[in-house]
Amino acid sequence: MNASHGESRVVALVPAAGMGVRLGENRPKAFVPVGGSPMLALAVAGLIASGSVDEVVVMVPAELVDETRALLPVSDTPVHVVPGGAERTDSVRAGLDAAPDATFVLVHDAARALTPPALIARVVAELRAGAQAVIPALPVTDTIKSVDVTGAVTGTPDRAELRAIQTPQGFEARLLRAAYATGTQATDDAGLVELLGATVRTVPGDALAFKITTPLDLVLANTLVAQGSSNGDREAVTTR
Ligand code: CTP
Ligand code: MG
Protein backbone atom coordinates (compact mmCIF):
# COMPACT_ATOMS: atom_id res chain seq x y z
CA MET A 1 0.00 0.00 0.00
CA ASN A 2 1.33 3.44 -0.84
CA ALA A 3 0.56 6.07 1.73
CA SER A 4 2.20 8.99 -0.08
CA HIS A 5 0.40 12.23 -0.67
CA GLY A 6 2.39 14.23 -3.20
CA GLU A 7 5.87 14.86 -1.89
CA SER A 8 5.11 14.40 1.80
CA ARG A 9 6.48 11.32 3.48
CA VAL A 10 5.35 9.68 6.74
CA VAL A 11 8.11 7.75 8.52
CA ALA A 12 7.29 5.72 11.64
CA LEU A 13 10.09 5.34 14.20
CA VAL A 14 9.65 2.31 16.46
CA PRO A 15 11.66 2.38 19.70
CA ALA A 16 12.36 -1.29 20.45
CA ALA A 17 15.76 -1.12 22.17
CA GLY A 18 14.60 -1.27 25.80
CA MET A 19 15.56 -4.11 28.12
CA GLY A 20 12.11 -4.80 29.55
CA VAL A 21 13.29 -4.86 33.16
CA ARG A 22 9.76 -4.52 34.56
CA LEU A 23 8.46 -7.35 32.37
CA GLY A 24 11.25 -9.59 33.65
CA GLU A 25 11.45 -11.98 30.67
CA ASN A 26 14.75 -13.46 29.49
CA ARG A 27 15.12 -11.15 26.48
CA PRO A 28 14.59 -7.49 25.55
CA LYS A 29 10.86 -6.74 25.74
CA ALA A 30 10.25 -5.98 22.06
CA PHE A 31 11.41 -9.54 21.25
CA VAL A 32 9.02 -11.20 23.71
CA PRO A 33 6.22 -12.96 21.80
CA VAL A 34 2.56 -11.99 22.09
CA GLY A 35 0.29 -14.62 20.58
CA GLY A 36 3.40 -16.18 19.01
CA SER A 37 4.81 -13.06 17.27
CA PRO A 38 7.44 -10.73 18.74
CA MET A 39 5.98 -7.44 19.93
CA LEU A 40 8.07 -5.45 17.48
CA ALA A 41 6.74 -7.50 14.54
CA LEU A 42 3.15 -6.84 15.67
CA ALA A 43 3.81 -3.13 16.11
CA VAL A 44 5.38 -2.84 12.64
CA ALA A 45 2.55 -4.87 11.09
CA GLY A 46 0.01 -2.50 12.66
CA LEU A 47 1.80 0.54 11.22
CA ILE A 48 1.83 -1.03 7.76
CA ALA A 49 -1.82 -2.14 8.05
CA SER A 50 -2.83 1.47 8.77
CA GLY A 51 -2.05 2.33 5.15
CA SER A 52 -0.77 5.68 6.44
CA VAL A 53 2.96 5.06 6.69
CA ASP A 54 5.52 5.21 3.85
CA GLU A 55 8.52 3.84 5.71
CA VAL A 56 9.36 2.31 9.08
CA VAL A 57 12.59 2.54 11.12
CA VAL A 58 12.94 0.13 14.04
CA MET A 59 15.55 0.86 16.73
CA VAL A 60 16.77 -2.27 18.55
CA PRO A 61 19.68 -3.28 20.81
CA ALA A 62 22.85 -3.10 18.64
CA GLU A 63 23.61 -6.82 18.99
CA LEU A 64 20.14 -7.75 17.69
CA VAL A 65 20.08 -5.67 14.48
CA ASP A 66 20.79 -8.61 12.17
CA GLU A 67 18.35 -11.06 13.70
CA THR A 68 15.60 -8.42 13.79
CA ARG A 69 15.47 -8.29 10.00
CA ALA A 70 14.28 -11.91 9.92
CA LEU A 71 11.47 -11.16 12.39
CA LEU A 72 9.84 -8.37 10.41
CA PRO A 73 6.65 -8.74 8.40
CA VAL A 74 6.99 -9.18 4.65
CA SER A 75 5.70 -5.99 3.02
CA ASP A 76 6.19 -3.51 0.21
CA THR A 77 6.69 -0.80 2.83
CA PRO A 78 10.43 -0.33 3.46
CA VAL A 79 11.43 -1.26 7.01
CA HIS A 80 14.93 -0.34 8.25
CA VAL A 81 16.57 -1.62 11.40
CA VAL A 82 19.12 0.54 13.23
CA PRO A 83 20.82 0.34 16.64
CA GLY A 84 19.00 2.21 19.42
CA GLY A 85 20.63 3.79 22.47
CA ALA A 86 20.83 3.62 26.24
CA GLU A 87 17.72 5.73 26.88
CA ARG A 88 14.52 5.89 24.87
CA THR A 89 15.39 9.43 23.76
CA ASP A 90 18.72 8.11 22.39
CA SER A 91 16.83 5.48 20.42
CA VAL A 92 14.40 8.06 18.97
CA ARG A 93 17.32 10.28 18.05
CA ALA A 94 18.95 7.36 16.19
CA GLY A 95 15.68 6.81 14.35
CA LEU A 96 15.42 10.48 13.39
CA ASP A 97 18.97 10.33 11.98
CA ALA A 98 17.93 7.34 9.85
CA ALA A 99 14.91 9.21 8.40
CA PRO A 100 16.38 12.34 6.79
CA ASP A 101 13.62 12.72 4.17
CA ALA A 102 10.59 12.48 6.49
CA THR A 103 7.93 15.18 6.31
CA PHE A 104 5.98 13.73 9.22
CA VAL A 105 7.34 11.42 11.89
CA LEU A 106 5.38 9.00 14.06
CA VAL A 107 7.06 7.67 17.19
CA HIS A 108 5.42 4.39 18.19
CA ASP A 109 6.52 2.09 21.02
CA ALA A 110 7.06 -1.55 20.03
CA ALA A 111 5.60 -2.32 23.45
CA ARG A 112 2.17 -1.04 22.28
CA ALA A 113 1.99 -4.14 20.12
CA LEU A 114 -1.81 -4.33 19.80
CA THR A 115 -2.42 -0.73 18.75
CA PRO A 116 -5.32 -0.69 16.25
CA PRO A 117 -4.30 0.48 12.75
CA ALA A 118 -7.29 2.86 12.81
CA LEU A 119 -5.69 4.81 15.68
CA ILE A 120 -2.47 5.14 13.67
CA ALA A 121 -4.47 6.40 10.68
CA ARG A 122 -6.26 8.93 12.94
CA VAL A 123 -2.97 10.45 14.09
CA VAL A 124 -1.67 10.77 10.51
CA ALA A 125 -4.96 12.27 9.29
CA GLU A 126 -4.71 14.99 11.94
CA LEU A 127 -1.14 15.80 10.85
CA ARG A 128 -2.22 15.99 7.22
CA ALA A 129 -5.07 18.29 8.27
CA GLY A 130 -2.47 20.75 9.55
CA ALA A 131 -1.65 19.84 13.16
CA GLN A 132 2.05 20.12 14.07
CA ALA A 133 1.94 17.55 16.85
CA VAL A 134 -0.72 14.93 17.62
CA ILE A 135 -0.99 12.45 20.47
CA PRO A 136 -3.60 9.80 21.38
CA ALA A 137 -5.25 10.46 24.74
CA LEU A 138 -7.63 8.58 27.03
CA PRO A 139 -9.49 9.83 30.11
CA VAL A 140 -7.90 8.55 33.34
CA THR A 141 -10.03 6.21 35.41
CA ASP A 142 -8.09 6.34 38.70
CA THR A 143 -7.89 9.46 40.83
CA ILE A 144 -4.34 10.84 40.51
CA LYS A 145 -2.60 12.50 43.46
CA SER A 146 0.76 14.19 43.84
CA VAL A 147 2.84 13.21 46.87
CA ASP A 148 6.04 14.46 48.49
CA VAL A 149 9.15 12.37 49.29
CA THR A 150 7.58 11.10 52.52
CA GLY A 151 4.50 9.85 50.65
CA ALA A 152 2.21 12.57 52.07
CA VAL A 153 -0.38 13.85 49.59
CA THR A 154 0.32 17.33 48.27
CA GLY A 155 -2.57 17.67 45.85
CA THR A 156 -5.39 16.14 43.82
CA PRO A 157 -5.54 17.49 40.26
CA ASP A 158 -9.00 17.66 38.69
CA ARG A 159 -9.37 14.30 36.94
CA ALA A 160 -11.55 15.81 34.22
CA GLU A 161 -8.51 17.71 32.95
CA LEU A 162 -6.14 14.72 32.96
CA ARG A 163 -5.45 12.31 30.10
CA ALA A 164 -3.33 9.19 29.79
CA ILE A 165 -1.16 9.46 26.68
CA GLN A 166 -0.35 6.67 24.24
CA THR A 167 1.57 6.28 20.99
CA PRO A 168 1.88 6.75 18.05
CA GLN A 169 2.77 10.38 18.68
CA GLY A 170 2.90 12.27 15.38
CA PHE A 171 4.91 15.38 14.52
CA GLU A 172 6.02 17.57 11.69
CA ALA A 173 9.51 16.15 11.26
CA ARG A 174 11.11 19.61 11.43
CA LEU A 175 9.47 20.27 14.79
CA LEU A 176 10.55 16.98 16.38
CA ARG A 177 14.12 17.47 15.09
CA ALA A 178 14.17 20.95 16.60
CA ALA A 179 12.87 19.56 19.90
CA TYR A 180 15.57 16.87 20.01
CA ALA A 181 18.24 19.41 19.05
CA THR A 182 17.61 21.28 22.32
CA GLY A 183 19.05 18.35 24.27
CA THR A 184 16.43 18.78 27.04
CA GLN A 185 14.69 15.86 28.76
CA ALA A 186 10.99 14.98 28.94
CA THR A 187 9.08 11.76 29.64
CA ASP A 188 7.62 11.63 26.13
CA ASP A 189 8.33 13.09 22.71
CA ALA A 190 5.40 15.51 22.89
CA GLY A 191 6.83 16.84 26.15
CA LEU A 192 9.96 17.99 24.31
CA VAL A 193 7.83 19.68 21.66
CA GLU A 194 5.71 21.40 24.34
CA LEU A 195 8.89 22.94 25.76
CA LEU A 196 9.36 24.66 22.39
CA GLY A 197 5.93 26.25 22.83
CA ALA A 198 4.30 24.30 20.00
CA THR A 199 0.64 23.30 20.20
CA VAL A 200 0.09 19.59 20.76
CA ARG A 201 -3.35 18.29 19.80
CA THR A 202 -4.99 15.15 21.15
CA VAL A 203 -7.05 12.58 19.29
CA PRO A 204 -9.06 9.84 21.03
CA GLY A 205 -6.78 6.97 22.07
CA ASP A 206 -7.75 3.30 22.24
CA ALA A 207 -7.60 0.89 25.18
CA LEU A 208 -5.92 -1.68 22.90
CA ALA A 209 -2.96 0.68 22.48
CA PHE A 210 -1.93 -0.04 26.10
CA LYS A 211 1.80 -0.41 26.74
CA ILE A 212 2.89 -3.91 27.69
CA THR A 213 5.03 -3.08 30.72
CA THR A 214 4.42 -5.68 33.45
CA PRO A 215 3.75 -9.45 33.53
CA LEU A 216 0.04 -8.68 34.04
CA ASP A 217 0.02 -6.64 30.81
CA LEU A 218 1.56 -9.59 28.97
CA VAL A 219 -1.18 -11.92 30.24
CA LEU A 220 -3.79 -9.44 29.02
CA ALA A 221 -2.14 -9.07 25.60
CA ASN A 222 -1.84 -12.84 25.06
CA THR A 223 -5.46 -13.32 26.15
CA LEU A 224 -6.68 -10.64 23.75
CA VAL A 225 -4.84 -12.22 20.82
CA ALA A 226 -6.08 -15.72 21.76
CA GLN A 227 -9.66 -14.43 21.85
CA GLY A 228 -9.25 -12.63 18.54
CA SER A 229 -10.16 -9.36 20.26
CA SER A 230 -7.11 -7.50 19.02
CA ASN A 231 -7.06 -6.18 15.49
CA GLY A 232 -7.43 -8.92 12.88
CA ASP A 233 -5.15 -7.30 10.32
CA ARG A 234 -2.15 -8.55 12.19
CA GLU A 235 -3.24 -11.92 13.52
CA ALA A 236 -0.73 -13.83 11.45
CA VAL A 237 2.49 -11.91 11.00
CA THR A 238 4.33 -13.52 8.07
CA THR A 239 8.06 -13.17 8.38
CA ARG A 240 10.84 -13.47 5.86
N1 CTP B 1 13.04 1.85 24.32
C1 CTP B 1 14.07 2.06 23.40
N2 CTP B 1 15.34 2.36 23.85
C2 CTP B 1 15.59 2.44 25.17
C3 CTP B 1 14.54 2.27 26.12
C4 CTP B 1 13.26 1.98 25.66
O1 CTP B 1 13.87 1.97 22.20
N3 CTP B 1 16.84 2.70 25.56
C5 CTP B 1 11.70 1.48 23.84
C6 CTP B 1 11.22 0.14 24.40
O2 CTP B 1 11.77 -0.94 23.64
C7 CTP B 1 9.72 0.25 24.31
C8 CTP B 1 9.47 1.76 24.41
O3 CTP B 1 10.73 2.41 24.27
O4 CTP B 1 9.21 -0.23 23.08
C9 CTP B 1 8.81 2.14 25.72
O5 CTP B 1 9.72 1.89 26.80
P1 CTP B 1 9.42 0.93 28.04
O6 CTP B 1 8.01 0.46 28.03
O7 CTP B 1 9.98 1.59 29.25
O8 CTP B 1 10.30 -0.38 27.65
P2 CTP B 1 11.64 -0.89 28.35
O9 CTP B 1 12.56 0.25 28.58
O10 CTP B 1 12.12 -2.03 27.51
O11 CTP B 1 11.07 -1.48 29.73
P3 CTP B 1 11.67 -1.23 31.21
O12 CTP B 1 11.63 0.27 31.41
O13 CTP B 1 10.75 -2.00 32.08
O14 CTP B 1 13.08 -1.79 31.18
MG1 MG C 1 11.96 1.84 29.94
CSV table of C-alpha atoms and ligand atoms in Angstrom, one decimal:
chain,number,residue,atom,x,y,z
A,1,MET,CA,0.0,0.0,0.0
A,2,ASN,CA,1.3,3.4,-0.8
A,3,ALA,CA,0.6,6.1,1.7
A,4,SER,CA,2.2,9.0,-0.1
A,5,HIS,CA,0.4,12.2,-0.7
A,6,GLY,CA,2.4,14.2,-3.2
A,7,GLU,CA,5.9,14.9,-1.9
A,8,SER,CA,5.1,14.4,1.8
A,9,ARG,CA,6.5,11.3,3.5
A,10,VAL,CA,5.4,9.7,6.7
A,11,VAL,CA,8.1,7.7,8.5
A,12,ALA,CA,7.3,5.7,11.6
A,13,LEU,CA,10.1,5.3,14.2
A,14,VAL,CA,9.6,2.3,16.5
A,15,PRO,CA,11.7,2.4,19.7
A,16,ALA,CA,12.4,-1.3,20.5
A,17,ALA,CA,15.8,-1.1,22.2
A,18,GLY,CA,14.6,-1.3,25.8
A,19,MET,CA,15.6,-4.1,28.1
A,20,GLY,CA,12.1,-4.8,29.5
A,21,VAL,CA,13.3,-4.9,33.2
A,22,ARG,CA,9.8,-4.5,34.6
A,23,LEU,CA,8.5,-7.4,32.4
A,24,GLY,CA,11.3,-9.6,33.6
A,25,GLU,CA,11.5,-12.0,30.7
A,26,ASN,CA,14.8,-13.5,29.5
A,27,ARG,CA,15.1,-11.2,26.5
A,28,PRO,CA,14.6,-7.5,25.5
A,29,LYS,CA,10.9,-6.7,25.7
A,30,ALA,CA,10.2,-6.0,22.1
A,31,PHE,CA,11.4,-9.5,21.2
A,32,VAL,CA,9.0,-11.2,23.7
A,33,PRO,CA,6.2,-13.0,21.8
A,34,VAL,CA,2.6,-12.0,22.1
A,35,GLY,CA,0.3,-14.6,20.6
A,36,GLY,CA,3.4,-16.2,19.0
A,37,SER,CA,4.8,-13.1,17.3
A,38,PRO,CA,7.4,-10.7,18.7
A,39,MET,CA,6.0,-7.4,19.9
A,40,LEU,CA,8.1,-5.4,17.5
A,41,ALA,CA,6.7,-7.5,14.5
A,42,LEU,CA,3.1,-6.8,15.7
A,43,ALA,CA,3.8,-3.1,16.1
A,44,VAL,CA,5.4,-2.8,12.6
A,45,ALA,CA,2.5,-4.9,11.1
A,46,GLY,CA,0.0,-2.5,12.7
A,47,LEU,CA,1.8,0.5,11.2
A,48,ILE,CA,1.8,-1.0,7.8
A,49,ALA,CA,-1.8,-2.1,8.0
A,50,SER,CA,-2.8,1.5,8.8
A,51,GLY,CA,-2.0,2.3,5.1
A,52,SER,CA,-0.8,5.7,6.4
A,53,VAL,CA,3.0,5.1,6.7
A,54,ASP,CA,5.5,5.2,3.8
A,55,GLU,CA,8.5,3.8,5.7
A,56,VAL,CA,9.4,2.3,9.1
A,57,VAL,CA,12.6,2.5,11.1
A,58,VAL,CA,12.9,0.1,14.0
A,59,MET,CA,15.5,0.9,16.7
A,60,VAL,CA,16.8,-2.3,18.6
A,61,PRO,CA,19.7,-3.3,20.8
A,62,ALA,CA,22.8,-3.1,18.6
A,63,GLU,CA,23.6,-6.8,19.0
A,64,LEU,CA,20.1,-7.8,17.7
A,65,VAL,CA,20.1,-5.7,14.5
A,66,ASP,CA,20.8,-8.6,12.2
A,67,GLU,CA,18.3,-11.1,13.7
A,68,THR,CA,15.6,-8.4,13.8
A,69,ARG,CA,15.5,-8.3,10.0
A,70,ALA,CA,14.3,-11.9,9.9
A,71,LEU,CA,11.5,-11.2,12.4
A,72,LEU,CA,9.8,-8.4,10.4
A,73,PRO,CA,6.7,-8.7,8.4
A,74,VAL,CA,7.0,-9.2,4.6
A,75,SER,CA,5.7,-6.0,3.0
A,76,ASP,CA,6.2,-3.5,0.2
A,77,THR,CA,6.7,-0.8,2.8
A,78,PRO,CA,10.4,-0.3,3.5
A,79,VAL,CA,11.4,-1.3,7.0
A,80,HIS,CA,14.9,-0.3,8.2
A,81,VAL,CA,16.6,-1.6,11.4
A,82,VAL,CA,19.1,0.5,13.2
A,83,PRO,CA,20.8,0.3,16.6
A,84,GLY,CA,19.0,2.2,19.4
A,85,GLY,CA,20.6,3.8,22.5
A,86,ALA,CA,20.8,3.6,26.2
A,87,GLU,CA,17.7,5.7,26.9
A,88,ARG,CA,14.5,5.9,24.9
A,89,THR,CA,15.4,9.4,23.8
A,90,ASP,CA,18.7,8.1,22.4
A,91,SER,CA,16.8,5.5,20.4
A,92,VAL,CA,14.4,8.1,19.0
A,93,ARG,CA,17.3,10.3,18.0
A,94,ALA,CA,18.9,7.4,16.2
A,95,GLY,CA,15.7,6.8,14.4
A,96,LEU,CA,15.4,10.5,13.4
A,97,ASP,CA,19.0,10.3,12.0
A,98,ALA,CA,17.9,7.3,9.8
A,99,ALA,CA,14.9,9.2,8.4
A,100,PRO,CA,16.4,12.3,6.8
A,101,ASP,CA,13.6,12.7,4.2
A,102,ALA,CA,10.6,12.5,6.5
A,103,THR,CA,7.9,15.2,6.3
A,104,PHE,CA,6.0,13.7,9.2
A,105,VAL,CA,7.3,11.4,11.9
A,106,LEU,CA,5.4,9.0,14.1
A,107,VAL,CA,7.1,7.7,17.2
A,108,HIS,CA,5.4,4.4,18.2
A,109,ASP,CA,6.5,2.1,21.0
A,110,ALA,CA,7.1,-1.6,20.0
A,111,ALA,CA,5.6,-2.3,23.5
A,112,ARG,CA,2.2,-1.0,22.3
A,113,ALA,CA,2.0,-4.1,20.1
A,114,LEU,CA,-1.8,-4.3,19.8
A,115,THR,CA,-2.4,-0.7,18.7
A,116,PRO,CA,-5.3,-0.7,16.2
A,117,PRO,CA,-4.3,0.5,12.7
A,118,ALA,CA,-7.3,2.9,12.8
A,119,LEU,CA,-5.7,4.8,15.7
A,120,ILE,CA,-2.5,5.1,13.7
A,121,ALA,CA,-4.5,6.4,10.7
A,122,ARG,CA,-6.3,8.9,12.9
A,123,VAL,CA,-3.0,10.5,14.1
A,124,VAL,CA,-1.7,10.8,10.5
A,125,ALA,CA,-5.0,12.3,9.3
A,126,GLU,CA,-4.7,15.0,11.9
A,127,LEU,CA,-1.1,15.8,10.9
A,128,ARG,CA,-2.2,16.0,7.2
A,129,ALA,CA,-5.1,18.3,8.3
A,130,GLY,CA,-2.5,20.8,9.6
A,131,ALA,CA,-1.6,19.8,13.2
A,132,GLN,CA,2.1,20.1,14.1
A,133,ALA,CA,1.9,17.6,16.9
A,134,VAL,CA,-0.7,14.9,17.6
A,135,ILE,CA,-1.0,12.4,20.5
A,136,PRO,CA,-3.6,9.8,21.4
A,137,ALA,CA,-5.2,10.5,24.7
A,138,LEU,CA,-7.6,8.6,27.0
A,139,PRO,CA,-9.5,9.8,30.1
A,140,VAL,CA,-7.9,8.6,33.3
A,141,THR,CA,-10.0,6.2,35.4
A,142,ASP,CA,-8.1,6.3,38.7
A,143,THR,CA,-7.9,9.5,40.8
A,144,ILE,CA,-4.3,10.8,40.5
A,145,LYS,CA,-2.6,12.5,43.5
A,146,SER,CA,0.8,14.2,43.8
A,147,VAL,CA,2.8,13.2,46.9
A,148,ASP,CA,6.0,14.5,48.5
A,149,VAL,CA,9.2,12.4,49.3
A,150,THR,CA,7.6,11.1,52.5
A,151,GLY,CA,4.5,9.9,50.7
A,152,ALA,CA,2.2,12.6,52.1
A,153,VAL,CA,-0.4,13.8,49.6
A,154,THR,CA,0.3,17.3,48.3
A,155,GLY,CA,-2.6,17.7,45.9
A,156,THR,CA,-5.4,16.1,43.8
A,157,PRO,CA,-5.5,17.5,40.3
A,158,ASP,CA,-9.0,17.7,38.7
A,159,ARG,CA,-9.4,14.3,36.9
A,160,ALA,CA,-11.6,15.8,34.2
A,161,GLU,CA,-8.5,17.7,33.0
A,162,LEU,CA,-6.1,14.7,33.0
A,163,ARG,CA,-5.4,12.3,30.1
A,164,ALA,CA,-3.3,9.2,29.8
A,165,ILE,CA,-1.2,9.5,26.7
A,166,GLN,CA,-0.3,6.7,24.2
A,167,THR,CA,1.6,6.3,21.0
A,168,PRO,CA,1.9,6.8,18.0
A,169,GLN,CA,2.8,10.4,18.7
A,170,GLY,CA,2.9,12.3,15.4
A,171,PHE,CA,4.9,15.4,14.5
A,172,GLU,CA,6.0,17.6,11.7
A,173,ALA,CA,9.5,16.1,11.3
A,174,ARG,CA,11.1,19.6,11.4
A,175,LEU,CA,9.5,20.3,14.8
A,176,LEU,CA,10.6,17.0,16.4
A,177,ARG,CA,14.1,17.5,15.1
A,178,ALA,CA,14.2,21.0,16.6
A,179,ALA,CA,12.9,19.6,19.9
A,180,TYR,CA,15.6,16.9,20.0
A,181,ALA,CA,18.2,19.4,19.1
A,182,THR,CA,17.6,21.3,22.3
A,183,GLY,CA,19.0,18.3,24.3
A,184,THR,CA,16.4,18.8,27.0
A,185,GLN,CA,14.7,15.9,28.8
A,186,ALA,CA,11.0,15.0,28.9
A,187,THR,CA,9.1,11.8,29.6
A,188,ASP,CA,7.6,11.6,26.1
A,189,ASP,CA,8.3,13.1,22.7
A,190,ALA,CA,5.4,15.5,22.9
A,191,GLY,CA,6.8,16.8,26.2
A,192,LEU,CA,10.0,18.0,24.3
A,193,VAL,CA,7.8,19.7,21.7
A,194,GLU,CA,5.7,21.4,24.3
A,195,LEU,CA,8.9,22.9,25.8
A,196,LEU,CA,9.4,24.7,22.4
A,197,GLY,CA,5.9,26.2,22.8
A,198,ALA,CA,4.3,24.3,20.0
A,199,THR,CA,0.6,23.3,20.2
A,200,VAL,CA,0.1,19.6,20.8
A,201,ARG,CA,-3.3,18.3,19.8
A,202,THR,CA,-5.0,15.2,21.2
A,203,VAL,CA,-7.1,12.6,19.3
A,204,PRO,CA,-9.1,9.8,21.0
A,205,GLY,CA,-6.8,7.0,22.1
A,206,ASP,CA,-7.7,3.3,22.2
A,207,ALA,CA,-7.6,0.9,25.2
A,208,LEU,CA,-5.9,-1.7,22.9
A,209,ALA,CA,-3.0,0.7,22.5
A,210,PHE,CA,-1.9,0.0,26.1
A,211,LYS,CA,1.8,-0.4,26.7
A,212,ILE,CA,2.9,-3.9,27.7
A,213,THR,CA,5.0,-3.1,30.7
A,214,THR,CA,4.4,-5.7,33.4
A,215,PRO,CA,3.7,-9.5,33.5
A,216,LEU,CA,0.0,-8.7,34.0
A,217,ASP,CA,0.0,-6.6,30.8
A,218,LEU,CA,1.6,-9.6,29.0
A,219,VAL,CA,-1.2,-11.9,30.2
A,220,LEU,CA,-3.8,-9.4,29.0
A,221,ALA,CA,-2.1,-9.1,25.6
A,222,ASN,CA,-1.8,-12.8,25.1
A,223,THR,CA,-5.5,-13.3,26.1
A,224,LEU,CA,-6.7,-10.6,23.7
A,225,VAL,CA,-4.8,-12.2,20.8
A,226,ALA,CA,-6.1,-15.7,21.8
A,227,GLN,CA,-9.7,-14.4,21.9
A,228,GLY,CA,-9.2,-12.6,18.5
A,229,SER,CA,-10.2,-9.4,20.3
A,230,SER,CA,-7.1,-7.5,19.0
A,231,ASN,CA,-7.1,-6.2,15.5
A,232,GLY,CA,-7.4,-8.9,12.9
A,233,ASP,CA,-5.1,-7.3,10.3
A,234,ARG,CA,-2.2,-8.6,12.2
A,235,GLU,CA,-3.2,-11.9,13.5
A,236,ALA,CA,-0.7,-13.8,11.5
A,237,VAL,CA,2.5,-11.9,11.0
A,238,THR,CA,4.3,-13.5,8.1
A,239,THR,CA,8.1,-13.2,8.4
A,240,ARG,CA,10.8,-13.5,5.9
B,1,CTP,N1,13.0,1.9,24.3
B,1,CTP,C1,14.1,2.1,23.4
B,1,CTP,N2,15.3,2.4,23.8
B,1,CTP,C2,15.6,2.4,25.2
B,1,CTP,C3,14.5,2.3,26.1
B,1,CTP,C4,13.3,2.0,25.7
B,1,CTP,O1,13.9,2.0,22.2
B,1,CTP,N3,16.8,2.7,25.6
B,1,CTP,C5,11.7,1.5,23.8
B,1,CTP,C6,11.2,0.1,24.4
B,1,CTP,O2,11.8,-0.9,23.6
B,1,CTP,C7,9.7,0.2,24.3
B,1,CTP,C8,9.5,1.8,24.4
B,1,CTP,O3,10.7,2.4,24.3
B,1,CTP,O4,9.2,-0.2,23.1
B,1,CTP,C9,8.8,2.1,25.7
B,1,CTP,O5,9.7,1.9,26.8
B,1,CTP,P1,9.4,0.9,28.0
B,1,CTP,O6,8.0,0.5,28.0
B,1,CTP,O7,10.0,1.6,29.2
B,1,CTP,O8,10.3,-0.4,27.7
B,1,CTP,P2,11.6,-0.9,28.3
B,1,CTP,O9,12.6,0.3,28.6
B,1,CTP,O10,12.1,-2.0,27.5
B,1,CTP,O11,11.1,-1.5,29.7
B,1,CTP,P3,11.7,-1.2,31.2
B,1,CTP,O12,11.6,0.3,31.4
B,1,CTP,O13,10.8,-2.0,32.1
B,1,CTP,O14,13.1,-1.8,31.2
B,2,MG,MG,12.0,1.8,29.9
